[in-house]
XYZ file of C-alpha atoms in Angstrom:
419
model
C 108.223 97.939 81.454
C 107.333 99.116 77.956
C 109.901 99.507 75.210
C 110.964 103.076 74.532
C 113.444 102.176 71.783
C 112.656 99.395 69.332
C 115.484 97.095 68.255
C 113.327 95.302 65.703
C 112.446 91.622 65.806
C 114.534 88.551 66.518
C 112.913 85.299 65.473
C 109.607 87.124 65.158
C 109.767 88.461 68.732
C 109.722 92.274 69.162
C 112.797 93.435 71.079
C 113.261 96.838 72.642
C 114.901 98.953 75.314
C 113.175 100.827 78.084
C 114.784 104.237 78.527
C 115.724 103.258 82.085
C 118.348 100.869 80.680
C 120.481 103.934 79.965
C 121.018 104.228 83.722
C 122.654 100.788 83.713
C 124.846 101.768 80.775
C 125.998 104.958 82.502
C 126.707 103.118 85.771
C 128.704 100.408 83.994
C 130.714 102.791 81.831
C 131.574 105.169 84.680
C 132.321 102.376 87.144
C 134.524 100.426 84.737
C 136.232 103.314 82.924
C 137.085 105.333 86.013
C 137.169 102.634 88.659
C 137.743 98.958 87.982
C 139.820 99.082 84.803
C 142.285 101.869 85.806
C 142.912 100.125 89.130
C 143.427 96.679 87.581
C 145.314 97.868 84.486
C 147.085 101.168 85.302
C 149.040 103.344 82.922
C 146.731 103.284 79.903
C 145.060 106.286 78.210
C 141.622 107.272 79.500
C 140.193 106.692 76.021
C 141.210 103.034 76.212
C 139.374 102.583 79.510
C 136.261 104.330 78.182
C 136.259 102.223 74.997
C 136.658 99.000 76.967
C 133.852 100.075 79.305
C 131.516 100.873 76.414
C 132.210 97.501 74.783
C 131.631 95.782 78.136
C 128.297 97.559 78.595
C 127.116 96.612 75.109
C 128.160 92.968 75.554
C 126.471 92.886 78.952
C 123.191 94.059 77.396
C 123.670 91.475 74.647
C 124.077 88.835 77.373
C 120.826 89.939 78.997
C 119.116 89.775 75.620
C 120.439 86.248 75.010
C 119.131 85.221 78.449
C 115.651 86.505 77.611
C 115.684 85.082 74.083
C 116.401 81.664 75.564
C 113.271 81.998 77.710
C 111.272 83.100 74.673
C 112.452 80.286 72.394
C 111.674 77.546 74.907
C 108.346 79.171 75.822
C 107.245 79.168 72.185
C 108.208 75.513 71.864
C 105.784 74.845 74.688
C 102.990 76.817 72.987
C 103.292 79.862 75.228
C 102.982 83.074 73.225
C 105.810 85.617 73.538
C 104.696 89.191 72.919
C 108.060 90.908 73.343
C 111.367 91.315 75.136
C 112.376 94.507 76.920
C 115.667 95.389 78.573
C 115.243 97.840 81.443
C 116.831 99.259 84.593
C 117.073 96.008 86.568
C 117.625 93.517 83.770
C 115.318 92.012 81.184
C 111.696 91.011 80.709
C 110.393 88.338 78.346
C 106.677 89.062 78.169
C 104.746 85.811 77.956
C 101.030 85.565 77.314
C 99.685 82.464 79.018
C 101.274 79.894 81.292
C 103.014 76.526 80.831
C 100.639 73.580 80.937
C 102.832 71.262 83.002
C 105.508 71.430 85.699
C 108.081 70.107 83.237
C 107.399 72.887 80.738
C 107.507 75.448 83.549
C 110.885 74.119 84.668
C 112.393 74.133 81.177
C 111.217 77.671 80.405
C 112.580 78.956 83.722
C 115.849 77.045 83.751
C 117.042 77.850 80.250
C 117.737 81.508 81.113
C 120.290 80.885 83.878
C 121.737 78.025 81.819
C 122.293 80.444 78.942
C 124.042 82.892 81.269
C 126.324 80.132 82.553
C 127.182 79.113 78.981
C 127.934 82.739 78.104
C 130.112 83.000 81.202
C 132.048 79.971 80.017
C 132.461 81.410 76.523
C 133.715 84.730 77.871
C 136.105 82.861 80.162
C 137.386 80.925 77.152
C 137.953 84.174 75.257
C 139.761 85.575 78.309
C 142.099 82.582 78.308
C 142.601 82.848 74.546
C 143.538 86.536 74.656
C 146.002 85.887 77.468
C 147.453 82.847 75.699
C 148.319 84.814 72.555
C 149.742 87.719 74.556
C 146.865 90.103 73.842
C 146.295 93.342 75.747
C 145.664 92.786 79.442
C 142.785 95.282 79.347
C 140.984 93.219 76.694
C 141.546 90.047 78.671
C 140.260 91.751 81.820
C 137.195 93.020 79.988
C 136.156 89.513 78.924
C 137.011 88.167 82.358
C 134.646 90.718 83.886
C 131.870 89.653 81.492
C 132.444 85.998 82.372
C 132.083 86.721 86.090
C 129.027 88.943 85.616
C 127.164 86.305 83.599
C 127.826 83.622 86.193
C 126.674 85.974 88.970
C 123.567 86.802 86.945
C 122.750 83.102 86.661
C 123.319 82.473 90.366
C 121.211 85.435 91.465
C 118.333 84.521 89.175
C 118.308 80.966 90.529
C 117.416 82.167 94.028
C 114.070 80.412 94.738
C 111.930 83.530 94.886
C 109.403 84.715 92.306
C 109.555 86.537 89.977
C 113.171 85.411 89.535
C 113.825 82.304 87.457
C 114.551 80.416 90.646
C 111.024 81.235 91.765
C 109.748 79.589 88.598
C 111.905 76.555 89.296
C 110.483 76.418 92.829
C 106.962 76.736 91.439
C 107.551 73.880 88.994
C 108.939 71.659 91.768
C 106.042 72.402 94.131
C 103.527 72.036 91.313
C 104.885 68.571 90.499
C 104.930 67.617 94.166
C 101.542 69.004 95.213
C 99.681 68.696 91.924
C 98.314 72.194 92.476
C 99.676 75.015 90.356
C 97.804 77.739 92.222
C 99.200 76.670 95.586
C 102.693 76.370 94.118
C 102.527 79.802 92.466
C 101.354 81.466 95.669
C 104.151 79.798 97.660
C 106.785 80.964 95.146
C 105.395 84.508 95.193
C 105.474 84.634 98.977
C 109.069 83.412 98.930
C 109.771 86.300 96.555
C 108.295 88.787 99.015
C 110.400 87.405 101.868
C 113.557 87.647 99.761
C 112.637 91.154 98.641
C 112.150 92.358 102.207
C 115.477 90.757 103.121
C 117.234 92.771 100.396
C 115.527 95.963 101.570
C 116.773 95.383 105.125
C 120.297 94.610 103.887
C 120.210 97.724 101.725
C 119.154 99.864 104.670
C 121.950 98.398 106.825
C 124.464 99.183 104.076
C 123.149 102.720 103.828
C 123.571 103.414 107.535
C 127.020 101.776 107.371
C 128.192 104.297 104.801
C 127.980 102.073 101.693
C 125.523 104.431 100.051
C 125.176 103.317 96.432
C 125.447 99.602 97.123
C 122.784 99.829 99.821
C 120.499 101.905 97.617
C 120.841 99.381 94.796
C 119.997 96.438 97.070
C 116.964 98.266 98.450
C 115.786 99.116 94.931
C 116.018 95.489 93.789
C 114.278 94.391 96.990
C 111.426 96.835 96.450
C 111.049 95.611 92.883
C 110.866 91.987 94.041
C 108.310 92.746 96.775
C 106.034 94.605 94.358
C 106.444 92.009 91.602
C 105.831 89.047 93.896
C 102.771 90.685 95.475
C 101.289 91.486 92.069
C 101.989 87.960 90.879
C 100.262 86.372 93.865
C 97.238 88.602 93.363
C 97.150 87.855 89.635
C 97.393 84.114 90.228
C 94.463 84.192 92.619
C 92.403 86.330 90.243
C 93.105 83.993 87.315
C 92.019 81.038 89.420
C 88.879 82.859 90.551
C 87.920 83.739 86.968
C 88.629 80.261 85.627
C 85.678 78.893 83.662
C 83.772 82.186 83.391
C 82.671 82.932 79.836
C 82.643 86.317 78.149
C 78.846 86.218 77.821
C 78.546 86.179 81.613
C 80.561 89.385 81.938
C 79.864 91.553 78.905
C 77.584 94.569 78.759
C 74.904 93.589 76.252
C 73.282 95.670 73.512
C 75.838 98.512 73.482
C 74.797 101.876 72.089
C 76.476 102.295 68.706
C 77.296 105.115 66.303
C 77.995 105.377 62.568
C 81.587 105.911 61.344
C 80.468 108.924 59.290
C 78.869 110.739 62.207
C 80.818 113.742 63.488
C 82.337 114.038 66.911
C 79.980 116.910 67.717
C 77.008 114.797 66.622
C 78.066 111.955 68.915
C 78.398 114.332 71.857
C 74.978 115.895 71.330
C 73.116 112.691 70.423
C 74.639 110.169 72.807
C 77.384 111.318 75.168
C 75.407 114.019 76.954
C 72.331 111.778 77.167
C 73.693 108.385 78.123
C 76.914 109.351 79.897
C 78.732 106.249 78.637
C 82.461 106.073 78.022
C 82.550 103.671 75.055
C 80.756 103.742 71.702
C 81.326 101.025 69.070
C 80.982 102.075 65.438
C 78.779 100.048 63.098
C 78.760 100.516 59.312
C 75.784 100.385 56.921
C 76.017 96.591 56.773
C 75.865 96.261 60.556
C 79.533 95.288 60.830
C 81.838 96.490 63.582
C 83.896 99.409 62.222
C 85.882 100.755 65.182
C 85.710 101.891 68.785
C 85.393 105.431 70.145
C 85.979 106.316 73.782
C 85.520 109.560 75.677
C 89.286 109.873 75.849
C 89.471 109.939 72.060
C 86.577 112.397 71.875
C 88.235 114.792 74.312
C 91.466 114.660 72.288
C 89.712 116.365 69.344
C 90.095 120.122 69.253
C 86.697 121.715 70.033
C 86.931 123.779 66.884
C 87.150 120.647 64.724
C 84.453 118.518 66.344
C 81.836 119.643 63.820
C 83.895 118.437 60.840
C 85.735 115.415 62.255
C 84.046 112.082 61.481
C 84.239 109.360 64.113
C 86.118 107.029 61.751
C 89.123 109.378 61.976
C 89.462 109.109 65.747
C 88.265 105.531 66.297
C 90.500 102.658 67.244
C 90.432 100.488 64.084
C 88.857 97.020 64.316
C 92.144 95.057 64.029
C 93.494 96.901 67.092
C 90.453 96.241 69.285
C 90.557 92.973 71.251
C 87.581 90.813 70.354
C 85.931 87.620 71.509
C 82.920 85.415 70.942
C 80.293 85.121 73.677
C 81.335 81.559 74.521
C 85.075 82.360 74.827
C 86.663 82.146 78.259
C 87.161 85.454 80.028
C 90.747 84.540 80.949
C 91.534 84.157 77.244
C 90.113 87.587 76.468
C 91.976 89.257 79.331
C 95.249 88.088 77.833
C 94.307 89.644 74.485
C 93.262 92.862 76.227
C 96.674 93.206 77.851
C 98.327 96.333 76.518
C 95.355 97.382 74.352
C 95.158 101.113 73.787
C 91.647 101.664 75.151
C 91.390 98.830 77.674
C 88.116 97.610 76.169
C 87.071 94.626 74.098
C 84.162 93.953 71.764
C 82.131 90.765 71.668
C 81.243 89.727 68.125
C 78.894 87.148 66.700
C 79.423 86.606 62.982
C 81.064 90.027 62.704
C 78.231 91.856 64.439
C 78.714 93.414 67.838
C 76.654 91.889 70.646
C 78.467 93.207 73.694
C 81.345 95.115 75.281
C 83.811 94.173 77.989
C 85.067 97.209 79.883
C 87.200 97.669 83.012
C 83.948 98.207 84.957
C 82.622 94.839 83.780
C 85.820 93.105 84.837
C 85.894 94.844 88.208
C 82.272 93.916 88.866
C 82.974 90.294 87.996
C 85.918 90.107 90.369
C 83.854 91.626 93.183
C 81.054 89.098 92.730
C 82.991 86.022 91.638
C 82.705 84.398 95.052
C 78.908 84.588 94.784
C 78.778 82.509 91.618
C 77.639 78.899 91.886
C 80.204 76.892 89.945
C 82.663 74.086 90.335
C 85.830 75.010 92.261
C 89.013 75.311 90.269
C 91.242 72.250 90.254
C 94.660 72.151 88.640
C 95.458 69.085 86.535
C 98.042 66.625 87.762
C 100.979 65.277 85.842
C 102.813 66.416 82.752
C 100.612 64.840 80.081
C 97.848 67.403 80.086
C 95.154 67.926 77.539
C 95.464 71.288 75.733
C 94.037 74.195 77.691
C 93.198 77.683 76.622
C 95.972 80.168 77.363
C 95.307 82.883 79.885
C 94.337 81.208 83.159
C 95.995 78.712 85.451
C 96.873 75.588 83.481
C 94.422 76.977 81.022
C 96.679 79.822 81.051
C 103.084 86.865 83.977
C 106.772 89.309 84.970
C 108.182 83.675 82.837
C 108.012 85.818 85.918
C 104.938 87.912 86.560
C 105.804 91.257 87.858
C 105.391 94.760 89.060
C 103.855 96.077 85.908
C 100.794 93.948 86.579
C 97.774 96.097 87.164
C 94.273 95.081 87.969
C 93.210 91.962 86.130
C 94.849 92.514 82.788
C 98.481 91.710 82.347
C 101.023 89.940 80.222
C 103.030 87.415 82.047
C 106.704 88.255 81.867
C 109.955 86.831 83.086
C 111.791 89.505 85.044
C 115.478 88.890 85.475
C 117.387 91.259 87.724
C 120.704 92.567 86.496
């Protein structure tokens, strides 16, 4: 669910559109301009219906954005980082990095989205009444009436107690408060999401065989999304709990082989790549400071004819863009910073000097052997007055709702709200 079109920042939060949102726009415009509006308000020019449909589609997307912004604002007030908001095919995603530290915070972050949609529904209903009261065009009144109904339906649907919907978050908060165990509550909410998703798939299939083609296909698509998102969320929750308390020093590959920023790509290949067969080479300058990261993918992207004259500094990922950590940082904290990084690697620094690397292989190996480690079992805190935890693991720290874009062990939490 990455943004394809940037809309800038709102309150410091990057906002964008995934190209798939255009499908929603087309469906809304065609359905309203050549279906709903001509039937409800006959006798008007086609251009009027198309204009009203376009305005409705834009205001609907604005409503989705307001829903997600509400999540983001409340999340930031509870010290949960918001990395971006994306509108896509099935609604919106507020990408959160970390998790709420108490059931109350979880409930407030989840509940504010549907509440915002209900408020918007009321405002659109008020505008509908106002236009009718002053004798305005019936098409305009009908347009705002449609938006009022859609926002209320959006709120109701998202309150269904099934992760990754907002209702799943509400269920998780309730179970967390009742059981005192966030992991157990999150798993229960995710499994409820899978059950609901499979139910929608079955209903969609029944609609398809009954002749209601598009409606059935849409239900099945939403159901498939929910099943995948809920499954990924359950897996991610269990992984976060398993990795809780593990420090970066326990995972990193020590004493990485380094190169100089001024060395050429051809020199790196001859001196290191063909000998050591590694995929990652940190760059270190004359003062021993970390100066960038080169991977085999970046090396292969250089035209063979230019490898002799291209210095590594030109193809390296610059230091500010490489996730970094100290040896005593928690792994769950680093994984949150690695989410979305270009090369999927992180460097471990001690006073600016590189002492280790964390690669996908290191993370995979840790997950495979985590059950062999002798350490205290993870326990979630009880109550709302919790001491500050590091973001990234359970209580110490994704669809908001985790979701289908989760992959492996690195992800940004995100609230997914279906349109």
